[in-house]
PDB file of C-alpha atoms in Angstrom:
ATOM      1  CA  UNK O  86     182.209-210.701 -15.384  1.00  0.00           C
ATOM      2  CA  UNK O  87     182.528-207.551 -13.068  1.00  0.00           C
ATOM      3  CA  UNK O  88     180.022-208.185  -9.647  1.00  0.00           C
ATOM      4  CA  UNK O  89     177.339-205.440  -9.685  1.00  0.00           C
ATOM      5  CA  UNK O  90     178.603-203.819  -6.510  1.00  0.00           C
ATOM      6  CA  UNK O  91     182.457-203.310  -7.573  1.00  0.00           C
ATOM      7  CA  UNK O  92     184.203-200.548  -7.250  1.00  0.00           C
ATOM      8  CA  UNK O  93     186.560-201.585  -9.443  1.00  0.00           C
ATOM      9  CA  UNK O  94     186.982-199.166 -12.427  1.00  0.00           C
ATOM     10  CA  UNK O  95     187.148-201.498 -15.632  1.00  0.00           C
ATOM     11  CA  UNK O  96     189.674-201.396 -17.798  1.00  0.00           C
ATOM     12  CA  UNK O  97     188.733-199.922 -21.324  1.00  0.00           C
ATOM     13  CA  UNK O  98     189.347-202.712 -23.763  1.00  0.00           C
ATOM     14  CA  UNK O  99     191.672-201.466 -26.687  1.00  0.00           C
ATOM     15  CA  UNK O 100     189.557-201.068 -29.778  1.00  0.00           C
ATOM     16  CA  UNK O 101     189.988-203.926 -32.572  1.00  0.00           C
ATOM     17  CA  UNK O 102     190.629-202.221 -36.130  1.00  0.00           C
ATOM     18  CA  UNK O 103     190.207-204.501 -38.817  1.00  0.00           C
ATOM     19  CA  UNK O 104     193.095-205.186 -40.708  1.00  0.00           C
ATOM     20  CA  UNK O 105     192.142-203.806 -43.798  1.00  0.00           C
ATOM     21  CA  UNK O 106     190.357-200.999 -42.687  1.00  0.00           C
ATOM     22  CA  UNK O 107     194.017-198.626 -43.026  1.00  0.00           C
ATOM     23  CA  UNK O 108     193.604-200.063 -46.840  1.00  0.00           C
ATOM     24  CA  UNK O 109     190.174-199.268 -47.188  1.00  0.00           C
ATOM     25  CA  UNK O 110     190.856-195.923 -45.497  1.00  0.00           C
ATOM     26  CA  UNK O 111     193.837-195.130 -47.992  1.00  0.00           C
ATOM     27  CA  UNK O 112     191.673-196.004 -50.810  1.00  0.00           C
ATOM     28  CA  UNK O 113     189.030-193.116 -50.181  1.00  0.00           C
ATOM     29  CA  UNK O 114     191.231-190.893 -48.846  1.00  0.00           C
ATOM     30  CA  UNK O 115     193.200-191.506 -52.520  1.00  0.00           C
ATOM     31  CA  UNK O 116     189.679-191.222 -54.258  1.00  0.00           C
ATOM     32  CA  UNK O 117     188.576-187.998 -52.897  1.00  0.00           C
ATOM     33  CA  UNK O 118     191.861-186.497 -53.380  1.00  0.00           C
ATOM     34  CA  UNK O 119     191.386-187.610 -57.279  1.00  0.00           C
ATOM     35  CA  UNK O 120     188.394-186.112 -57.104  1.00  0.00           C
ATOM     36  CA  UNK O 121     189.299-182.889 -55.652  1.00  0.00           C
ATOM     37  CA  UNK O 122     192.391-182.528 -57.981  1.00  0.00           C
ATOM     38  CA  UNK O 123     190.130-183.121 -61.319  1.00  0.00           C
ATOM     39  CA  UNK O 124     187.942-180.614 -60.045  1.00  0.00           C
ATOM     40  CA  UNK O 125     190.559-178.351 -59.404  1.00  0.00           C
ATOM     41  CA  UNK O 126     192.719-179.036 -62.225  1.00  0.00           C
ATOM     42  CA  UNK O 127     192.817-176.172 -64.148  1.00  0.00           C
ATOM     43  CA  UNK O 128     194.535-174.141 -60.920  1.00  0.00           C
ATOM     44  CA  UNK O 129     197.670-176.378 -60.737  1.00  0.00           C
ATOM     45  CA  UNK O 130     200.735-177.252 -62.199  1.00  0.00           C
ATOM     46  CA  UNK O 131     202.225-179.052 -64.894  1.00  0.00           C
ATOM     47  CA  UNK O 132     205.463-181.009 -64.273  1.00  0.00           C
ATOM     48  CA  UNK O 133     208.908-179.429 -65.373  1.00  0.00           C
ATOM     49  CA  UNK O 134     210.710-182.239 -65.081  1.00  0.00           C
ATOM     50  CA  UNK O 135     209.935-186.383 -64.955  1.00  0.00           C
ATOM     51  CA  UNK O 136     212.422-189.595 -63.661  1.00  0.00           C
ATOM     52  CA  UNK O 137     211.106-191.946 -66.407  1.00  0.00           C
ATOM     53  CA  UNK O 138     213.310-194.681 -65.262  1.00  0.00           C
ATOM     54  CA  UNK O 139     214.652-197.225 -65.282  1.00  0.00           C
ATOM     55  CA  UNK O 140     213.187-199.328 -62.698  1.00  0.00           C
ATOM     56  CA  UNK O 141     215.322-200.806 -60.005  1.00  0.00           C
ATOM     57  CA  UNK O 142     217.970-198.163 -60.594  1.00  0.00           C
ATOM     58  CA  UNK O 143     217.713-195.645 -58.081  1.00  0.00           C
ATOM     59  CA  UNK O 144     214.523-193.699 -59.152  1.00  0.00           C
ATOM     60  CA  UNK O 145     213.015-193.519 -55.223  1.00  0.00           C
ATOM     61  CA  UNK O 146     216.359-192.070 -53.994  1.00  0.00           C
ATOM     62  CA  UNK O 147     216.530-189.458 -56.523  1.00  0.00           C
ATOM     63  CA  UNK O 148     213.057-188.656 -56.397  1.00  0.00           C
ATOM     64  CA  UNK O 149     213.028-187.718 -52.640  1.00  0.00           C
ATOM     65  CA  UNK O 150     216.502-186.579 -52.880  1.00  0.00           C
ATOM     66  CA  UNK O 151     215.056-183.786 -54.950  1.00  0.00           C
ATOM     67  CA  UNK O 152     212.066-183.480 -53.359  1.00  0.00           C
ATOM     68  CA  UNK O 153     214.302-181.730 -50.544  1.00  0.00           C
ATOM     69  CA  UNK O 154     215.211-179.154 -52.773  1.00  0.00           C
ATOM     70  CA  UNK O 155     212.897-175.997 -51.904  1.00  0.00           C
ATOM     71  CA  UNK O 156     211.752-175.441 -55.326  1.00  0.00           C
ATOM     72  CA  UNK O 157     211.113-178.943 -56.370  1.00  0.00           C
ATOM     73  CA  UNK O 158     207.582-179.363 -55.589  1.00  0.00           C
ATOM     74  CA  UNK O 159     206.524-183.177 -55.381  1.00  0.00           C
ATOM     75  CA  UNK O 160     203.161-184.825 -57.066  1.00  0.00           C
ATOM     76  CA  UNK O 161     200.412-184.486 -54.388  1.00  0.00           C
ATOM     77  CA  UNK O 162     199.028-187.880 -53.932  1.00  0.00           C
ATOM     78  CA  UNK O 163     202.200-190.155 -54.474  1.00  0.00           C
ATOM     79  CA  UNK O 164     204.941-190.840 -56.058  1.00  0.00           C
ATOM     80  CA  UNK O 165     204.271-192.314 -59.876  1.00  0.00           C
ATOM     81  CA  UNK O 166     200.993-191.510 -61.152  1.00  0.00           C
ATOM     82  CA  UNK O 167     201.783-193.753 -64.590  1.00  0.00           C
ATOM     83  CA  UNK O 168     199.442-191.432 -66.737  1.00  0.00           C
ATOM     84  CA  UNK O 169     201.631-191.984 -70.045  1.00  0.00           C
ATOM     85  CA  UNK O 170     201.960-195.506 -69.697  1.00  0.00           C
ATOM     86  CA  UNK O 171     198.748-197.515 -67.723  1.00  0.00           C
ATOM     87  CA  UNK O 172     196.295-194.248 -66.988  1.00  0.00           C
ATOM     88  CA  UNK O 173     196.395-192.450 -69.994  1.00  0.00           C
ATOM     89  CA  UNK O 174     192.690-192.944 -71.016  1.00  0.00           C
ATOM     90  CA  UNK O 175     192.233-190.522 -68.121  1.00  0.00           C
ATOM     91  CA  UNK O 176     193.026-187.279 -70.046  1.00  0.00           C
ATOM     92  CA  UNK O 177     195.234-184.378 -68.756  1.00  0.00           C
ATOM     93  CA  UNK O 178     192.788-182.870 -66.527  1.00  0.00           C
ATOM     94  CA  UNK O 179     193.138-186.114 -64.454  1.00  0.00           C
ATOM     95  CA  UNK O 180     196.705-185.704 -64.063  1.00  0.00           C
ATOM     96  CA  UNK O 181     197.287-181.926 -63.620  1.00  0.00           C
ATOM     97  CA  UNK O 182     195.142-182.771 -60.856  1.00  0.00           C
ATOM     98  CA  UNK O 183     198.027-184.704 -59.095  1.00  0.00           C
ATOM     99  CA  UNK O 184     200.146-181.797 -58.078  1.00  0.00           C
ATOM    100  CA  UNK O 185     200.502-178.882 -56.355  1.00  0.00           C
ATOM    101  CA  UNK O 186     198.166-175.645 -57.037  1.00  0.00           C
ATOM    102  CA  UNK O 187     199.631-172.838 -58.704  1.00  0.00           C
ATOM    103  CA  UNK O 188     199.612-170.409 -55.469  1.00  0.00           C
ATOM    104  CA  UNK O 189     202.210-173.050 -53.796  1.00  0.00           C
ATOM    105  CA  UNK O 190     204.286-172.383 -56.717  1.00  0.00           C
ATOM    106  CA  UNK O 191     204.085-168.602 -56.200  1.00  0.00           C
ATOM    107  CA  UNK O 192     204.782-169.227 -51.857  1.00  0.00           C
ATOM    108  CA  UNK O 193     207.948-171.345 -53.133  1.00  0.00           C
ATOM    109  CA  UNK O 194     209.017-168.622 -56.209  1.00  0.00           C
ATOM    110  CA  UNK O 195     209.056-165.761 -53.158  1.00  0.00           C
ATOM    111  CA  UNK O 196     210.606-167.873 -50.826  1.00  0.00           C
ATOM    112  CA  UNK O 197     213.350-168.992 -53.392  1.00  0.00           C
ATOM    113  CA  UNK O 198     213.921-166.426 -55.851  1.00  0.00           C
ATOM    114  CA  UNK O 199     213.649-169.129 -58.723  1.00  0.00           C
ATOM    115  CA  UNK O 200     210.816-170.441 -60.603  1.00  0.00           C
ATOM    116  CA  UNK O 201     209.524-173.852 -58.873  1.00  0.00           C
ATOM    117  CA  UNK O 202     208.966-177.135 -60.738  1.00  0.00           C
ATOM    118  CA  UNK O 203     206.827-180.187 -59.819  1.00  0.00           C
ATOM    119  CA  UNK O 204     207.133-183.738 -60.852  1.00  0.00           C
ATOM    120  CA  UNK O 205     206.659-186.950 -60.751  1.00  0.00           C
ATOM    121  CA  UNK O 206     208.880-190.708 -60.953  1.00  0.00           C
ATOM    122  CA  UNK O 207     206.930-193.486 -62.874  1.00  0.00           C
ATOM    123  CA  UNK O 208     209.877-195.857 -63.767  1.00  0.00           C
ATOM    124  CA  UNK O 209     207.539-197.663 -66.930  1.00  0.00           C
ATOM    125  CA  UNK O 210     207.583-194.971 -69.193  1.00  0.00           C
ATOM    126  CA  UNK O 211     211.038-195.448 -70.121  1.00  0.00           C
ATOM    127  CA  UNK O 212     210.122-199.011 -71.458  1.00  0.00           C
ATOM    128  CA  UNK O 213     206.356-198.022 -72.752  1.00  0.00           C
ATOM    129  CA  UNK O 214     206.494-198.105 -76.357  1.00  0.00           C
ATOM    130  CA  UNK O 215     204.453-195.029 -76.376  1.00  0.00           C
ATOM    131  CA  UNK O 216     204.904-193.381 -73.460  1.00  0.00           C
ATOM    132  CA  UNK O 217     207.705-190.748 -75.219  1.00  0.00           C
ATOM    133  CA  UNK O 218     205.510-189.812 -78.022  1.00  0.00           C
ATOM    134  CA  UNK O 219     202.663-189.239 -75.581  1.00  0.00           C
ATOM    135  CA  UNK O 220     204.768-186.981 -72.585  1.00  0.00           C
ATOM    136  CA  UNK O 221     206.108-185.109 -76.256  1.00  0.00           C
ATOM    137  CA  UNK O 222     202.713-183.864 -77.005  1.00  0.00           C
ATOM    138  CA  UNK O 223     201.111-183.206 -73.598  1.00  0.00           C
ATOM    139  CA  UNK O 224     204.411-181.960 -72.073  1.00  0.00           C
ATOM    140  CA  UNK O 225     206.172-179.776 -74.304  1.00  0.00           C
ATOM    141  CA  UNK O 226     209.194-178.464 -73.282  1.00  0.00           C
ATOM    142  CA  UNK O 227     209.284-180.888 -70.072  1.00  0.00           C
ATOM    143  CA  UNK O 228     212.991-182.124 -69.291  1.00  0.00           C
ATOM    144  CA  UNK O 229     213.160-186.150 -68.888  1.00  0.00           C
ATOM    145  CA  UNK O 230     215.319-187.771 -65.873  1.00  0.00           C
ATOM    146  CA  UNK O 231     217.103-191.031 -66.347  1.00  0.00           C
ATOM    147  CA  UNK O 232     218.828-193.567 -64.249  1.00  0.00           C
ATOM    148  CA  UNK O 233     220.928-196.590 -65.292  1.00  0.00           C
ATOM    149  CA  UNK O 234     222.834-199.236 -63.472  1.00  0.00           C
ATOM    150  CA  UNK O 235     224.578-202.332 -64.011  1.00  0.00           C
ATOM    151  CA  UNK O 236     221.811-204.063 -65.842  1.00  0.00           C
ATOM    152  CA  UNK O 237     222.830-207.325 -65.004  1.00  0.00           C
ATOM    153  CA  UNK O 238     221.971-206.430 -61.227  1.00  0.00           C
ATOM    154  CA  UNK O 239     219.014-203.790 -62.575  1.00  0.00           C
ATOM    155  CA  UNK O 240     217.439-207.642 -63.265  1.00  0.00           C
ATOM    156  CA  UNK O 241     218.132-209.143 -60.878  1.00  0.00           C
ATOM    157  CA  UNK O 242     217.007-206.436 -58.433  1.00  0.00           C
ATOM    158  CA  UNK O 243     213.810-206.130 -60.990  1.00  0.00           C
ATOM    159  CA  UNK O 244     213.232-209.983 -60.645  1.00  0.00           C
ATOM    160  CA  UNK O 245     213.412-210.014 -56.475  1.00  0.00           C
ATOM    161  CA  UNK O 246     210.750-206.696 -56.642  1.00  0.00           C
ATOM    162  CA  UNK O 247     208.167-208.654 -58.635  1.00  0.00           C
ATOM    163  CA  UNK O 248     208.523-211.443 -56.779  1.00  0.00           C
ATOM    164  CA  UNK O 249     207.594-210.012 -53.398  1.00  0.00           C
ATOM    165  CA  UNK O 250     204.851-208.050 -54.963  1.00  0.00           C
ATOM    166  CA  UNK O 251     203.800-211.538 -56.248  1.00  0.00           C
ATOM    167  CA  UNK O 252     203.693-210.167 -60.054  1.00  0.00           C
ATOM    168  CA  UNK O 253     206.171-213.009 -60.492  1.00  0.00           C
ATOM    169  CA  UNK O 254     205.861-216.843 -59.630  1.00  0.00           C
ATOM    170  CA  UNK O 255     209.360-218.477 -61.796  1.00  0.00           C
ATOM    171  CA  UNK O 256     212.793-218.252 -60.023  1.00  0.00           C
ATOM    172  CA  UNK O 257     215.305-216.056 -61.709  1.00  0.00           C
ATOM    173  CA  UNK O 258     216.856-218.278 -64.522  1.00  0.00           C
ATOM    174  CA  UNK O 259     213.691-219.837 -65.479  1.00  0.00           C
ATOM    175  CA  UNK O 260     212.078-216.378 -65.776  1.00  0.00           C
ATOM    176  CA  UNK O 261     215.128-215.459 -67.984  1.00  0.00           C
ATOM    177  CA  UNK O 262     214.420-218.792 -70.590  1.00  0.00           C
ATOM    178  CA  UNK O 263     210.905-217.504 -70.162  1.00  0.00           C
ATOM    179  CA  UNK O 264     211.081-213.463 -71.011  1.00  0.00           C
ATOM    180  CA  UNK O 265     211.475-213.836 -74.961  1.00  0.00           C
ATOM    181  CA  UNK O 266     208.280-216.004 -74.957  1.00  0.00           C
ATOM    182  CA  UNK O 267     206.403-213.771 -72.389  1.00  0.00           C
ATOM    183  CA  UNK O 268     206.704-210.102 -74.526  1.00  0.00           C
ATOM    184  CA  UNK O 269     206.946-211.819 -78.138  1.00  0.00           C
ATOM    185  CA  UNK O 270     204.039-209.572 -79.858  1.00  0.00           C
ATOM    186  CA  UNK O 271     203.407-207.376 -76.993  1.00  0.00           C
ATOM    187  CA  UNK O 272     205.043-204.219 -77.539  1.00  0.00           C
ATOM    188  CA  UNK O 273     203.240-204.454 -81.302  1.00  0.00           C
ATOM    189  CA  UNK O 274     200.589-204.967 -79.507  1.00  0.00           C
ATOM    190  CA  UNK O 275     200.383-201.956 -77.402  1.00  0.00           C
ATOM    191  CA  UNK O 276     201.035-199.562 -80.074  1.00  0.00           C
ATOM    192  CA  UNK O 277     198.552-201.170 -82.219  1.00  0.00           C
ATOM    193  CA  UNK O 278     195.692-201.458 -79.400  1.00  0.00           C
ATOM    194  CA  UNK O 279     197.030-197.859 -77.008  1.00  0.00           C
ATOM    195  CA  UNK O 280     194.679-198.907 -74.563  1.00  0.00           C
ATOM    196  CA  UNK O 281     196.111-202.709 -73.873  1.00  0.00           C
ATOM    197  CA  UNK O 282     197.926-203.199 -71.192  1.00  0.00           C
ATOM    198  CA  UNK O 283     200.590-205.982 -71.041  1.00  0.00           C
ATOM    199  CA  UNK O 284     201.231-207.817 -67.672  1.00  0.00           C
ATOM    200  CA  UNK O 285     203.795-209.420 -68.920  1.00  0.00           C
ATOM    201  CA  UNK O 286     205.918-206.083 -70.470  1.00  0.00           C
ATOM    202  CA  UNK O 287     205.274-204.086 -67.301  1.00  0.00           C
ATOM    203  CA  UNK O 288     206.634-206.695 -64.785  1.00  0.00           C
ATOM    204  CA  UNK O 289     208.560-209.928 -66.659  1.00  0.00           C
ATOM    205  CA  UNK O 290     211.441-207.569 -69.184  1.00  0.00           C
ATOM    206  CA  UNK O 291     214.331-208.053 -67.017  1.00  0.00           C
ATOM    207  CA  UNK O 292     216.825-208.595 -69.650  1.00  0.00           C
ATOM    208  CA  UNK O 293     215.349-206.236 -72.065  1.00  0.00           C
ATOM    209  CA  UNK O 294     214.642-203.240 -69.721  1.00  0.00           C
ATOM    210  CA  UNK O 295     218.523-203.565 -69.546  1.00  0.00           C
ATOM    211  CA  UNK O 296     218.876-202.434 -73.428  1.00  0.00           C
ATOM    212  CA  UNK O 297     219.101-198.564 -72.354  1.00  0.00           C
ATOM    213  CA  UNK O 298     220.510-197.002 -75.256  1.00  0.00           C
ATOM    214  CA  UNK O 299     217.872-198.199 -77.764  1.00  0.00           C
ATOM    215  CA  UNK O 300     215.420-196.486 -74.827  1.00  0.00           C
ATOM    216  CA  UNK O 301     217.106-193.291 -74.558  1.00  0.00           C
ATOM    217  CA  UNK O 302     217.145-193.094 -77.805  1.00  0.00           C
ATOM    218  CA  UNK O 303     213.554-193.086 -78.409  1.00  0.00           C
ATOM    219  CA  UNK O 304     213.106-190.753 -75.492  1.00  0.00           C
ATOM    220  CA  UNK O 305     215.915-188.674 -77.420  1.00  0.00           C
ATOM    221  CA  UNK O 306     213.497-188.749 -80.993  1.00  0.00           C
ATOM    222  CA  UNK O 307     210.533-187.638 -79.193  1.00  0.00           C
ATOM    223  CA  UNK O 308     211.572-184.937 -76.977  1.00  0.00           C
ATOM    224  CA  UNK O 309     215.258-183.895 -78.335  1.00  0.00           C
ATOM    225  CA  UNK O 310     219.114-185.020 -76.804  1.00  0.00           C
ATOM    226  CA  UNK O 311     218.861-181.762 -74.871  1.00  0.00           C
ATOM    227  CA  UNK O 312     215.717-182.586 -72.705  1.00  0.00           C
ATOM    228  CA  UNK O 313     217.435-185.824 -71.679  1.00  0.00           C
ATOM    229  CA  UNK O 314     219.739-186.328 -68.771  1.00  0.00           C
ATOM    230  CA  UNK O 315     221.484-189.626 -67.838  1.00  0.00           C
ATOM    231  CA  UNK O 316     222.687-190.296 -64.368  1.00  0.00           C
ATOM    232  CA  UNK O 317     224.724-193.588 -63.495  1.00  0.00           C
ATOM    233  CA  UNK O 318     223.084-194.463 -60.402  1.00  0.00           C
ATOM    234  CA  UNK O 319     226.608-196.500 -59.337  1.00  0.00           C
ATOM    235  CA  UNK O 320     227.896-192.766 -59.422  1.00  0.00           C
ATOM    236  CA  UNK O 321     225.243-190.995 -57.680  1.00  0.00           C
ATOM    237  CA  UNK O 322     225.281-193.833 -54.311  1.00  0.00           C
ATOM    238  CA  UNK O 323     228.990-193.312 -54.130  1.00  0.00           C
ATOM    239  CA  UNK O 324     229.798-189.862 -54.852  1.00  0.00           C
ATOM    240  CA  UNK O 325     226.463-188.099 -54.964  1.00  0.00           C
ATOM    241  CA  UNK O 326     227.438-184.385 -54.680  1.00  0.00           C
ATOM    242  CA  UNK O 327     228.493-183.660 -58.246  1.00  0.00           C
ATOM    243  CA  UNK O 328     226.178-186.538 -59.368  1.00  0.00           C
ATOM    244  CA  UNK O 329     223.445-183.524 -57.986  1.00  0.00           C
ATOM    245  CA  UNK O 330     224.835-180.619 -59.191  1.00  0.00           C
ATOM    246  CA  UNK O 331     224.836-182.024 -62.436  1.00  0.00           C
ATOM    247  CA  UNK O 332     221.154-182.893 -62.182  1.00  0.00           C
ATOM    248  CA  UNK O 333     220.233-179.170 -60.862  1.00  0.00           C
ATOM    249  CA  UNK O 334     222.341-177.522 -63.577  1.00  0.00           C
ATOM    250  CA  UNK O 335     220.428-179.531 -66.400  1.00  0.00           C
ATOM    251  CA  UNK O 336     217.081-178.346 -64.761  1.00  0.00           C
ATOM    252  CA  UNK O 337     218.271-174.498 -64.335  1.00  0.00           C
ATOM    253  CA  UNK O 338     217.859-174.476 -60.359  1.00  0.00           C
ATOM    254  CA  UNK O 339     219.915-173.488 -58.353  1.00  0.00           C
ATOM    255  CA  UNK O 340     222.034-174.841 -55.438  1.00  0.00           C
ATOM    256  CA  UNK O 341     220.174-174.448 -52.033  1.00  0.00           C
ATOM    257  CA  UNK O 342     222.791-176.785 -50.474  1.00  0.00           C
ATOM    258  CA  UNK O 343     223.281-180.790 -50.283  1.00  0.00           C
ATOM    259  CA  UNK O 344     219.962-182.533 -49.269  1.00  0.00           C
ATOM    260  CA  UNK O 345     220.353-185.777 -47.364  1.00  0.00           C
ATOM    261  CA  UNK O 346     221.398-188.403 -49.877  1.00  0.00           C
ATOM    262  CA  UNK O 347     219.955-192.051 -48.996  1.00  0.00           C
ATOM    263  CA  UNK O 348     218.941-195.031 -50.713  1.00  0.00           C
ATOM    264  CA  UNK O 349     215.394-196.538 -50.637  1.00  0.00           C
ATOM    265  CA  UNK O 350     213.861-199.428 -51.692  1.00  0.00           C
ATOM    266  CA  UNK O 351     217.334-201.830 -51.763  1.00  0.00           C
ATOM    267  CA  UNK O 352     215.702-205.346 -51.416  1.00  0.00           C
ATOM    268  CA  UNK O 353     217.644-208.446 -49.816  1.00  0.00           C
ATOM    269  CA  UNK O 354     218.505-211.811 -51.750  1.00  0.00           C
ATOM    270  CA  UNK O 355     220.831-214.304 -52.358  1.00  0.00           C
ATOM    271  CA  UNK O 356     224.366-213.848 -54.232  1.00  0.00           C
ATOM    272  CA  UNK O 357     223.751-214.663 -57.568  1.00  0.00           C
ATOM    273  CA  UNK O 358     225.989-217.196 -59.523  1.00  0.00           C
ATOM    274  CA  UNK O 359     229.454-216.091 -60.977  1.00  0.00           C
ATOM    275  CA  UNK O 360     228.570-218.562 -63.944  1.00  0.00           C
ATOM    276  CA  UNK O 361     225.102-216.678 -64.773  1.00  0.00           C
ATOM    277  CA  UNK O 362     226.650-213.349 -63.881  1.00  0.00           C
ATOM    278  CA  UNK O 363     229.666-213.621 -66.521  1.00  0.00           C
ATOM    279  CA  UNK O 364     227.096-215.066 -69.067  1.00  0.00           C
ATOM    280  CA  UNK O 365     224.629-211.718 -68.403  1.00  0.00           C
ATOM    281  CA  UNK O 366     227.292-209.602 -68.858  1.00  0.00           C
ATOM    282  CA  UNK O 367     228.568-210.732 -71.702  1.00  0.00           C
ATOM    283  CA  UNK O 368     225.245-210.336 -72.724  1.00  0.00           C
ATOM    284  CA  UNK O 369     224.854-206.743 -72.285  1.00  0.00           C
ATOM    285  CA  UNK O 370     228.407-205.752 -73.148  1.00  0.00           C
ATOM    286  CA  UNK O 371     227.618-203.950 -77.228  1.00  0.00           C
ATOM    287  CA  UNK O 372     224.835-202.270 -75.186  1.00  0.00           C
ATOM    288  CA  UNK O 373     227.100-200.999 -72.039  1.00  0.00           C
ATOM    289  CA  UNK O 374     229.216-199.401 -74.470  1.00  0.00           C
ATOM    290  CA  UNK O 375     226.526-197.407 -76.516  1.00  0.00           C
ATOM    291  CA  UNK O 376     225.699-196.147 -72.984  1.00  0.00           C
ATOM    292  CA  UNK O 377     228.827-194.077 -72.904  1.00  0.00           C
ATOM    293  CA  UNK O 378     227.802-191.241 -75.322  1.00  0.00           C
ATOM    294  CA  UNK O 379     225.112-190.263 -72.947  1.00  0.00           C
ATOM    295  CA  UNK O 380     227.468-190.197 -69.262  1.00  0.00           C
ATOM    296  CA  UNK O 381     230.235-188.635 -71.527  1.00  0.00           C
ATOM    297  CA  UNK O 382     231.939-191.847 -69.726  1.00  0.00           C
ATOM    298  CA  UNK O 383     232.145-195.624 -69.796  1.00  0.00           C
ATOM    299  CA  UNK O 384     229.207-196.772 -67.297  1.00  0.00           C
ATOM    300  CA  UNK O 385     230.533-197.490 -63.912  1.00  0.00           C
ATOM    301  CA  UNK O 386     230.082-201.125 -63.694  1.00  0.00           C
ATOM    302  CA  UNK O 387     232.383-201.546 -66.774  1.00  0.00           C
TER     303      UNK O 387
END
């Protein structure tokens, strides 16, 4: 305790935050921004364009590689907003409320000479058994983004992510043995029930997220080939220039110059074994090769 008659000038104590108070701040901060874009819904924009996937294959790298371009106008609040797969009781107004008001467009159309686009990256709605049909009817006309990779390391990748989120408790090969048993019935099940949602199809389909084609083509029957673009991500981390100026020519903008290209999200973990790796990939092997209609190429990892 300081004497009464000091002349020493305290020291001001730092002040404590909580530790959740950044969350709690986040949260409202979110909420009233929700609430402000609902309100305002009806002033601003539509998405263009969507990355629908797949997870774990580069969709946070392309999204804020594009996100540089100066008429690519980003969702608002963040990222994903998963309207067509978890949030679609919602309605449209909710979503259109995510991005950017019209008058932004028309700021970005002057500066640019082109005609801006907004979007959004929520890597489920590839695998959502209704997601297509739903972004058909709400978005028509809206161009669909997709990213593959090795699917053998696309699970393992996937499997490492839930883990540290804490969405998954098994190690790798026993959540493998585990996956038919975990989804059997559940895709039925959402398209029978559109409002369930399945823990287990959202965060345990490591193998069976890996089944592209039979994705893309359901993505393909609900919007059309032409609204569907396929990027290898293998291709786009190693030689990302024309991997980009393919992207920009399939949604009409035009070249502003090369953005900085980076990769996001890459999570550490241990090698995995050459004996499960040869097994996976002769496991996806019939499905690589139906992948090679859609990069007008075999996949890079083959």
């Amino acid at each position: 305790m300081t004497p009464h008659n000091s002349t020493t000038t305290p020291v001001p104590r730092p002040k404590v935050v909580p530790r959740s108070a950044p969350t709690a701040a986040r949260r409202a901060a979110h909420s009233i921004s929700v609430s402000t874009g609902r309100l305002t819904h009806q002033a601003r924009m539509l998405p263009g364009f969507l990355i629908v996937g797949a997870q774990r294959c580069g969709t946070t790298s392309m999204y804020r590689t594009l996100s540089q371009h100066p008429a690519v106008l980003k969702a608002v609040l963040h990222k994903g907003v998963h309207y067509f797969d978890t949030g679609y009781e919602h309605g449209l107004g909710w979503y259109q409320g995510h991005f950017p008001l019209r008058a932004r467009a028309a700021l970005a159309r002057r500066a640019t000479g082109e005609v801006p686009l907004t979007f959004e990256s929520s890597p489920y709605y590839m695998f959502h058994p209704l997601a297509a049909g739903r972004i058909s009817r709400d978005l028509p006309g809206v161009k669909l983004l997709v990213q593959v990779r090795d699917p053998v390391e696309r699970a393992y990748s996937a499997h490492a992510h839930e883990l540290a989120r804490g969405f998954e408790t098994e190690p790798f090969e026993r959540a493998l043995e585990l996956e038919d048993q975990r989804l059997a019935g559940e895709a039925e099940r959402i398209i029978s029930q559109p409002g369930y949602l399945s823990y287990s199809h959202q965060h345990h389909a490591y193998l069976t997220r890996g089944l592209y084609a039979d994705q893309l083509e359901r993505l393909a029957q609900a919007v059309g080939r032409d609204r569907v673009h396929v990027v290898d991500s293998g291709r786009f981390f190693t030689d990302p220039e024309p991997v980009y100026d393919g992207v920009l020519e399939f949604l009409g903008l035009h070249q502003h110059g090369y953005p900085v290209f980076e990769r996001h999200n890459a999570r550490p973990r241990s090698p995995m074994s050459e004996t499960l790796r040869a097994k996976l990939n002769d496991h996806f092997l019939a499905a690589d090769e139906r992948l090679t209609g859609w990069l007008g190429q075999p996949p890079s990892w083959r």
